């Protein structure tokens, strides 16, 4: 049975980390909110499940994944589950927890990226918190961005199975997520990334290798890959870069 | 062998969610950074492991847990691991993922609580971002706090094993975390909580029951329980409440 992914239909957002894993593994899946309502899809289908849950289990927010009787929310948790199913995570417990730890750190970075354009409230427009956004974005670019990318670069360098991956000697969902992070950061902060990227050669190489994987390349060229936009997490507001 | 918990020695912070699980289970553990340096503890011991990691695995930030060869970072990930070890999580996969999903949502709430006093940068003092903090705290109290507590109340009510717990029919680390969240919110936002708590009777009852559990009560009365303070995540700045 096909996996059912529930996420906002018009943005990459957090759902994209899940889409990349499903696409790399060539898993059969339905991106439910992007299907026509007459086929049981659309926003209404997502909102119903979001509000009612299943077997008493309700998610706080999309994305969530339905796999038969399983209904799983929280991006990193979905990847923890799919990682085993799709062969995109180490099989041993220590490795599985390590990959998950890195994904949770990606999630922390994603929150901070989001807050560069919404430092005060998700309920206010960007224009209503632009002044604060400029301050937060400056701090992010100068301090947090190098801290996170420096950390991931260090992790890659310290992988004892020296090679091409963040974890162990095989591709994992962490590699796909690092690709997405680099893509998103380049979109949101092109000037900062142009300046900082030379400090993280391993991540840039990893990004390029992921991009060239046949299933990922096919996905990126397809209509299934939504464009970045000023509705998502990674937004390009030129005034947020100095 | 005793678990080794590595966390900042002077605050509850994120480490407290792990301490509560270890205490409830009466697990043998060492709070390493709070031990004397001459016994191999202290901040130096923590910083060494934070910077060097083990087997190529480095954490982005405390807390992290050492259990023999395992070195595990990210609070929710530590609890995922300990939940199975200490009998503080469901045994079936779906239940385990569900408990973890809730813990990740607790983690999201904790980030938002932290950002009420640090909306612009962790590198700036509170006083240097007080104006923005007031705005963010107002949004948090009026909008985000009820959204999160309403969600957890709904989850409790929807637990098909009707009873006293967030997940299934037994105490889990999620219950301990809800206790800590209510404690922290009462400390940080006493006026807002006084007003809002009547809307969340199940969470308040759960908090009270956790507080009375013998191991938790003994812990809270001990010197091992650090006080809340304006160095941690839950901080009481009266000006942030209207």
Coordinates of C-alpha atoms in Angstrom, one line a residue:
Chain A
X1 CA 0.0 0.0 0.0
X2 CA 1.2 3.5 -0.9
X3 CA 2.5 5.8 1.9
X4 CA 0.2 8.8 2.4
X5 CA 2.1 12.0 3.0
X6 CA 0.1 14.9 4.4
X7 CA 1.6 18.3 4.0
X8 CA 0.7 21.8 2.8
X9 CA 0.3 21.5 -1.0
X10 CA 2.0 24.7 -2.2
X11 CA 5.3 24.7 -0.3
X12 CA 8.4 22.6 0.1
X13 CA 8.6 23.3 3.9
X14 CA 9.2 20.6 6.3
X15 CA 7.4 18.1 4.1
X16 CA 10.3 18.3 1.6
X17 CA 12.6 16.4 3.9
X18 CA 10.1 13.5 3.8
X19 CA 9.5 13.8 0.0
X20 CA 13.2 13.5 -0.7
X21 CA 13.4 10.3 1.3
X22 CA 10.4 8.8 -0.5
X23 CA 11.7 9.9 -3.9
X24 CA 15.3 8.6 -3.4
X25 CA 13.9 5.2 -2.4
X26 CA 11.4 5.3 -5.3
X27 CA 8.7 4.5 -2.7
X28 CA 5.1 4.5 -3.8
X29 CA 3.4 7.5 -2.1
X30 CA 0.6 9.9 -2.4
X31 CA 1.1 13.5 -1.6
X32 CA -2.5 13.7 -0.4
X33 CA -3.1 17.5 -0.2
X34 CA -1.9 17.9 -3.7
X35 CA -4.4 15.4 -5.1
X36 CA -7.8 16.5 -6.4
X37 CA -10.6 16.5 -3.8
X38 CA -12.7 14.2 -6.0
X39 CA -10.0 11.6 -5.6
X40 CA -10.1 12.0 -1.8
X41 CA -7.3 14.4 -1.7
X42 CA -6.9 18.1 -1.2
X43 CA -6.6 20.3 1.8
X44 CA -9.9 19.1 3.3
X45 CA -8.6 15.5 3.5
X46 CA -5.5 16.8 5.3
X47 CA -7.4 19.0 7.7
X48 CA -9.8 16.3 8.6
X49 CA -7.0 13.9 9.6
X50 CA -5.1 16.8 11.3
X51 CA -8.1 17.6 13.5
X52 CA -9.5 14.2 14.1
X53 CA -6.4 12.1 14.1
X54 CA -6.7 8.3 14.2
X55 CA -7.0 6.0 17.1
X56 CA -6.7 8.9 19.4
X57 CA -3.5 10.2 17.9
X58 CA -3.5 13.7 16.5
X59 CA -0.6 15.7 15.1
X60 CA 0.1 19.2 16.2
X61 CA 0.9 20.2 12.6
X62 CA 1.8 18.8 9.2
X63 CA 3.7 16.9 8.0
X64 CA 2.4 13.6 9.0
X65 CA 2.5 10.2 7.3
X66 CA 0.0 7.4 7.1
X67 CA 1.2 3.9 6.6
X68 CA -1.7 1.5 7.1
X69 CA -2.6 1.8 10.7
X70 CA 0.4 4.0 11.5
X71 CA -0.1 7.7 11.7
X72 CA 3.2 9.5 12.4
X73 CA 3.9 13.2 12.9
X74 CA 6.9 15.4 13.4
X75 CA 9.3 15.4 10.4
X76 CA 12.3 13.8 12.2
X77 CA 10.0 11.1 13.6
X78 CA 8.7 10.3 10.2
X79 CA 12.2 9.9 8.9
X80 CA 13.1 7.8 11.9
X81 CA 10.3 5.5 10.8
X82 CA 11.0 5.6 7.1
X83 CA 14.7 5.3 7.5
X84 CA 14.3 1.7 8.6
X85 CA 11.6 0.9 6.1
X86 CA 13.3 2.4 3.1
X87 CA 16.9 1.4 3.9
X88 CA 17.9 5.1 4.4
X89 CA 19.4 4.7 7.9
X90 CA 21.9 2.5 9.7
X91 CA 20.5 -0.8 10.9
X92 CA 22.2 -0.9 14.3
X93 CA 20.6 1.0 17.2
X94 CA 23.6 3.3 17.9
X95 CA 23.7 4.3 14.2
X96 CA 20.0 4.8 14.0
X97 CA 20.0 7.1 17.0
X98 CA 23.0 9.0 15.7
X99 CA 21.3 9.6 12.3
X100 CA 18.2 10.7 14.2
X101 CA 20.2 13.0 16.4
X102 CA 21.6 14.7 13.3
X103 CA 18.1 15.1 11.8
X104 CA 16.9 16.7 15.1
X105 CA 19.8 19.2 14.7
X106 CA 18.7 19.9 11.2
X107 CA 15.3 20.5 12.6
X108 CA 16.7 23.0 15.1
X109 CA 18.4 24.8 12.2
X110 CA 15.2 24.9 10.2
X111 CA 13.4 26.6 13.2
X112 CA 16.1 29.2 13.3
X113 CA 15.9 29.8 9.5
X114 CA 12.1 30.2 9.8
X115 CA 12.5 32.7 12.6
X116 CA 14.8 34.9 10.6
X117 CA 11.6 36.1 8.8
X118 CA 9.2 35.5 11.7
X119 CA 11.1 36.4 14.9
X120 CA 8.0 37.7 16.7
X121 CA 5.0 35.7 15.7
X122 CA 3.8 33.2 13.1
X123 CA 0.5 35.0 13.2
X124 CA 1.9 38.3 12.0
X125 CA 2.9 39.1 8.4
X126 CA 6.6 39.4 7.6
X127 CA 6.1 43.1 6.9
X128 CA 4.8 43.6 10.4
X129 CA 8.0 42.2 12.0
X130 CA 10.6 43.3 9.3
X131 CA 12.6 45.4 11.7
X132 CA 13.1 42.5 14.1
X133 CA 13.6 40.1 11.2
X134 CA 16.6 42.2 10.0
X135 CA 18.2 41.9 13.5
X136 CA 17.5 38.3 13.8
X137 CA 18.7 37.5 10.3
X138 CA 22.0 39.3 10.9
X139 CA 22.6 37.3 14.0
X140 CA 21.7 34.1 12.2
X141 CA 24.0 34.8 9.3
X142 CA 27.0 36.0 11.4
X143 CA 26.7 33.5 14.2
X144 CA 24.2 30.7 13.9
X145 CA 24.7 29.7 10.3
X146 CA 28.5 29.1 10.7
X147 CA 27.9 27.3 14.0
X148 CA 25.4 24.8 12.4
X149 CA 27.3 24.4 9.1
X150 CA 30.6 24.1 11.0
X151 CA 29.1 21.4 13.1
X152 CA 27.8 19.4 10.2
X153 CA 31.1 19.8 8.4
X154 CA 32.9 18.5 11.5
X155 CA 30.5 15.5 11.7
X156 CA 31.1 14.6 8.1
X157 CA 34.9 14.9 8.6
X158 CA 34.7 12.8 11.8
X159 CA 32.7 9.9 10.2
X160 CA 35.1 7.0 10.7
X161 CA 33.8 5.3 7.5
X162 CA 35.5 8.0 5.5
X163 CA 33.7 8.6 2.3
X164 CA 30.8 10.3 0.9
X165 CA 28.2 10.3 3.6
X166 CA 27.2 11.9 6.9
X167 CA 26.6 8.7 8.7
X168 CA 28.3 5.3 8.1
X169 CA 29.2 4.1 4.6
X170 CA 25.8 4.4 3.0
X171 CA 23.4 7.1 1.9
X172 CA 20.9 8.0 4.7
X173 CA 18.1 10.5 5.0
X174 CA 20.6 12.8 6.8
X175 CA 22.5 13.3 3.5
X176 CA 19.2 14.1 1.7
X177 CA 18.4 16.7 4.5
X178 CA 21.8 18.3 4.2
X179 CA 21.3 18.6 0.5
X180 CA 17.9 20.4 1.1
X181 CA 19.4 22.6 3.8
X182 CA 22.2 23.8 1.4
X183 CA 19.6 24.3 -1.4
X184 CA 17.4 26.3 0.9
X185 CA 20.1 28.4 2.4
X186 CA 21.4 29.3 -1.1
X187 CA 17.9 30.4 -2.0
X188 CA 17.3 32.4 1.1
X189 CA 20.8 33.9 1.7
X190 CA 22.7 33.8 -1.6
X191 CA 25.2 36.4 -0.7
X192 CA 26.0 34.9 2.7
X193 CA 26.2 31.4 1.3
X194 CA 28.6 32.5 -1.5
X195 CA 30.8 33.9 1.2
X196 CA 30.6 31.1 3.7
X197 CA 30.4 28.0 1.5
X198 CA 34.2 27.7 0.9
X199 CA 34.4 26.9 4.6
X200 CA 32.3 23.8 4.2
X201 CA 33.7 21.9 1.2
X202 CA 32.5 18.5 2.4
X203 CA 28.9 19.7 2.7
X204 CA 29.0 21.3 -0.7
X205 CA 30.4 18.1 -2.3
X206 CA 27.7 16.1 -0.5
X207 CA 25.1 18.4 -1.8
X208 CA 26.3 18.0 -5.4
X209 CA 26.5 14.2 -5.1
X210 CA 22.9 14.0 -3.8
X211 CA 21.7 16.2 -6.5
X212 CA 23.1 13.9 -9.1
X213 CA 21.6 10.7 -7.8
X214 CA 19.3 9.4 -10.5
X215 CA 16.1 9.4 -8.5
X216 CA 16.8 12.8 -6.9
X217 CA 17.7 14.3 -10.3
X218 CA 14.5 13.0 -11.8
X219 CA 12.5 14.3 -8.9
X220 CA 14.1 17.8 -9.0
X221 CA 13.3 18.0 -12.7
X222 CA 9.7 16.9 -12.2
X223 CA 6.6 18.9 -11.4
X224 CA 6.5 17.1 -8.0
X225 CA 9.3 19.4 -6.9
X226 CA 7.7 22.6 -5.8
X227 CA 9.7 25.8 -6.2
X228 CA 11.1 27.7 -3.2
X229 CA 8.9 30.7 -2.5
X230 CA 8.2 33.4 0.1
X231 CA 5.5 31.2 1.6
X232 CA 7.9 28.5 2.9
X233 CA 10.7 28.2 5.4
X234 CA 13.5 29.3 3.2
X235 CA 12.5 32.7 1.9
X236 CA 14.5 35.2 0.0
X237 CA 14.1 38.7 1.3
X238 CA 17.1 40.6 0.0
X239 CA 16.9 43.1 2.8
X240 CA 17.7 40.4 5.3
X241 CA 21.2 40.1 3.9
X242 CA 23.5 42.9 4.4
Chain B
X1 CA 27.2 0.8 34.9
X2 CA 25.7 4.1 35.8
X3 CA 24.3 6.4 33.1
X4 CA 26.4 9.6 32.6
X5 CA 24.3 12.7 32.0
X6 CA 26.1 15.7 30.6
X7 CA 24.4 19.0 31.0
X8 CA 25.0 22.5 32.3
X9 CA 25.5 22.2 36.1
X10 CA 23.5 25.3 37.2
X11 CA 20.2 25.1 35.4
X12 CA 17.3 22.7 34.9
X13 CA 17.1 23.5 31.2
X14 CA 16.6 20.8 28.7
X15 CA 18.6 18.4 30.9
X16 CA 15.7 18.4 33.4
X17 CA 13.5 16.3 31.1
X18 CA 16.2 13.6 31.2
X19 CA 16.8 13.9 35.0
X20 CA 13.1 13.4 35.6
X21 CA 13.1 10.1 33.7
X22 CA 16.2 8.9 35.4
X23 CA 14.8 9.8 38.8
X24 CA 11.4 8.3 38.3
X25 CA 13.0 5.0 37.3
X26 CA 15.5 5.2 40.2
X27 CA 18.2 4.7 37.6
X28 CA 21.8 4.9 38.7
X29 CA 23.2 8.0 37.0
X30 CA 26.0 10.6 37.4
X31 CA 25.2 14.2 36.6
X32 CA 28.8 14.6 35.4
X33 CA 29.2 18.4 35.2
X34 CA 27.9 18.7 38.8
X35 CA 30.6 16.4 40.1
X36 CA 33.9 17.7 41.4
X37 CA 36.7 17.9 38.9
X38 CA 38.9 15.8 41.0
X39 CA 36.4 13.0 40.6
X40 CA 36.5 13.4 36.8
X41 CA 33.5 15.7 36.7
X42 CA 32.9 19.3 36.3
X43 CA 32.5 21.5 33.2
X44 CA 35.8 20.5 31.8
X45 CA 34.7 16.9 31.5
X46 CA 31.6 17.9 29.7
X47 CA 33.3 20.3 27.3
X48 CA 35.9 17.8 26.4
X49 CA 33.3 15.2 25.4
X50 CA 31.2 18.0 23.7
X51 CA 34.1 19.0 21.6
X52 CA 35.7 15.7 20.9
X53 CA 32.7 13.3 20.9
X54 CA 33.3 9.6 20.8
X55 CA 33.7 7.3 17.8
X56 CA 33.3 10.3 15.5
X57 CA 30.0 11.3 17.1
X58 CA 29.8 14.8 18.5
X59 CA 26.8 16.6 19.9
X60 CA 25.8 20.1 18.8
X61 CA 24.9 21.0 22.4
X62 CA 24.2 19.5 25.8
X63 CA 22.4 17.5 27.1
X64 CA 23.9 14.2 26.0
X65 CA 24.0 10.9 27.6
X66 CA 26.7 8.3 27.8
X67 CA 25.7 4.7 28.4
X68 CA 28.8 2.5 27.9
X69 CA 29.6 2.8 24.2
X70 CA 26.5 4.8 23.4
X71 CA 26.8 8.6 23.3
X72 CA 23.4 10.1 22.5
X73 CA 22.5 13.8 22.1
X74 CA 19.2 15.7 21.6
X75 CA 16.9 15.6 24.6
X76 CA 14.0 13.8 22.8
X77 CA 16.4 11.3 21.3
X78 CA 17.9 10.6 24.8
X79 CA 14.3 10.0 26.1
X80 CA 13.6 7.7 23.1
X81 CA 16.5 5.6 24.1
X82 CA 15.9 5.7 27.9
X83 CA 12.2 5.2 27.4
X84 CA 12.8 1.6 26.3
X85 CA 15.6 1.0 28.8
X86 CA 13.7 2.3 31.8
X87 CA 10.2 1.1 31.0
X88 CA 9.0 4.7 30.5
X89 CA 7.5 4.2 27.0
X90 CA 5.2 1.9 25.2
X91 CA 6.8 -1.3 24.0
X92 CA 5.1 -1.5 20.6
X93 CA 6.6 0.5 17.7
X94 CA 3.5 2.6 17.1
X95 CA 3.3 3.6 20.7
X96 CA 7.0 4.3 20.9
X97 CA 6.8 6.6 17.9
X98 CA 3.7 8.3 19.3
X99 CA 5.4 9.0 22.6
X100 CA 8.4 10.4 20.7
X101 CA 6.2 12.5 18.5
X102 CA 4.7 14.1 21.6
X103 CA 8.1 14.7 23.1
X104 CA 9.2 16.4 19.9
X105 CA 6.2 18.7 20.3
X106 CA 7.2 19.4 23.9
X107 CA 10.6 20.3 22.4
X108 CA 9.0 22.7 20.0
X109 CA 7.1 24.4 22.8
X110 CA 10.4 24.7 24.8
X111 CA 12.1 26.5 21.9
X112 CA 9.2 29.0 21.8
X113 CA 9.4 29.5 25.6
X114 CA 13.1 30.2 25.3
X115 CA 12.5 32.6 22.5
X116 CA 10.1 34.7 24.6
X117 CA 13.2 36.1 26.3
X118 CA 15.6 35.7 23.5
X119 CA 13.7 36.5 20.3
X120 CA 16.7 38.0 18.4
X121 CA 19.8 36.2 19.5
X122 CA 21.2 33.8 22.1
X123 CA 24.4 35.8 21.9
X124 CA 22.7 39.0 23.2
X125 CA 21.7 39.7 26.8
X126 CA 18.0 39.7 27.5
X127 CA 18.2 43.4 28.3
X128 CA 19.4 44.0 24.8
X129 CA 16.3 42.4 23.2
X130 CA 13.7 43.3 25.8
X131 CA 11.5 45.3 23.5
X132 CA 11.3 42.5 21.1
X133 CA 10.9 40.0 24.0
X134 CA 7.8 41.8 25.1
X135 CA 6.2 41.5 21.7
X136 CA 7.1 37.9 21.3
X137 CA 6.0 37.0 24.9
X138 CA 2.6 38.6 24.3
X139 CA 2.1 36.6 21.1
X140 CA 3.3 33.5 23.0
X141 CA 0.9 34.0 25.9
X142 CA -2.1 34.9 23.8
X143 CA -1.7 32.5 20.9
X144 CA 1.0 29.9 21.1
X145 CA 0.5 28.8 24.8
X146 CA -3.2 28.0 24.4
X147 CA -2.4 26.3 21.1
X148 CA 0.2 24.0 22.7
X149 CA -1.7 23.3 26.0
X150 CA -5.0 22.9 24.1
X151 CA -3.2 20.3 21.9
X152 CA -1.8 18.3 24.8
X153 CA -5.2 18.5 26.6
X154 CA -6.8 17.1 23.5
X155 CA -4.3 14.3 23.3
X156 CA -4.9 13.3 26.9
X157 CA -8.6 13.3 26.4
X158 CA -8.3 11.3 23.2
X159 CA -6.1 8.6 24.8
X160 CA -8.3 5.5 24.2
X161 CA -6.9 3.9 27.4
X162 CA -8.8 6.4 29.4
X163 CA -7.0 7.1 32.6
X164 CA -4.2 9.0 34.0
X165 CA -1.6 9.2 31.3
X166 CA -0.8 10.9 28.0
X167 CA 0.1 7.7 26.2
X168 CA -1.4 4.2 26.8
X169 CA -2.2 3.0 30.2
X170 CA 1.2 3.4 31.9
X171 CA 3.3 6.3 33.0
X172 CA 5.8 7.4 30.3
X173 CA 8.4 10.1 29.9
X174 CA 5.8 12.2 28.2
X175 CA 3.9 12.5 31.5
X176 CA 7.0 13.6 33.2
X177 CA 7.7 16.2 30.5
X178 CA 4.2 17.6 30.8
X179 CA 4.7 18.0 34.5
X180 CA 7.9 19.9 33.9
X181 CA 6.3 22.1 31.3
X182 CA 3.5 23.1 33.6
X183 CA 6.0 23.7 36.4
X184 CA 8.1 25.9 34.2
X185 CA 5.2 27.8 32.7
X186 CA 3.9 28.5 36.2
X187 CA 7.3 29.9 37.1
X188 CA 7.7 32.0 34.0
X189 CA 4.2 33.2 33.4
X190 CA 2.3 32.9 36.7
X191 CA -0.4 35.4 35.8
X192 CA -1.1 33.9 32.4
X193 CA -1.1 30.4 33.8
X194 CA -3.5 31.3 36.6
X195 CA -5.9 32.6 33.9
X196 CA -5.4 29.8 31.4
X197 CA -5.0 26.7 33.6
X198 CA -8.8 26.1 34.2
X199 CA -9.0 25.4 30.4
X200 CA -6.6 22.4 30.8
X201 CA -7.9 20.4 33.8
X202 CA -6.4 17.1 32.6
X203 CA -2.9 18.5 32.3
X204 CA -3.2 20.1 35.8
X205 CA -4.3 16.8 37.3
X206 CA -1.6 15.0 35.5
X207 CA 0.9 17.5 36.8
X208 CA -0.3 16.9 40.4
X209 CA -0.2 13.1 40.1
X210 CA 3.3 13.2 38.7
X211 CA 4.4 15.5 41.5
X212 CA 3.2 13.0 44.1
X213 CA 4.9 10.0 42.7
X214 CA 7.3 8.8 45.5
X215 CA 10.5 9.0 43.4
X216 CA 9.6 12.3 41.9
X217 CA 8.5 13.8 45.2
X218 CA 11.8 12.7 46.8
X219 CA 13.7 14.2 43.9
X220 CA 11.9 17.5 44.0
X221 CA 12.7 17.7 47.8
X222 CA 16.4 16.9 47.2
X223 CA 19.3 19.1 46.4
X224 CA 19.6 17.3 43.1
X225 CA 16.6 19.4 41.9
X226 CA 18.0 22.8 40.9
X227 CA 15.7 25.8 41.3
X228 CA 14.2 27.7 38.3
X229 CA 16.2 30.8 37.6
X230 CA 16.8 33.6 35.0
X231 CA 19.6 31.5 33.5
X232 CA 17.4 28.7 32.2
X233 CA 14.7 28.2 29.6
X234 CA 11.7 29.1 31.9
X235 CA 12.5 32.6 33.2
X236 CA 10.3 34.9 35.2
X237 CA 10.5 38.5 33.9
X238 CA 7.4 40.1 35.2
X239 CA 7.4 42.7 32.4
X240 CA 6.8 40.0 29.9
X241 CA 3.4 39.4 31.3
X242 CA 0.9 42.1 30.8

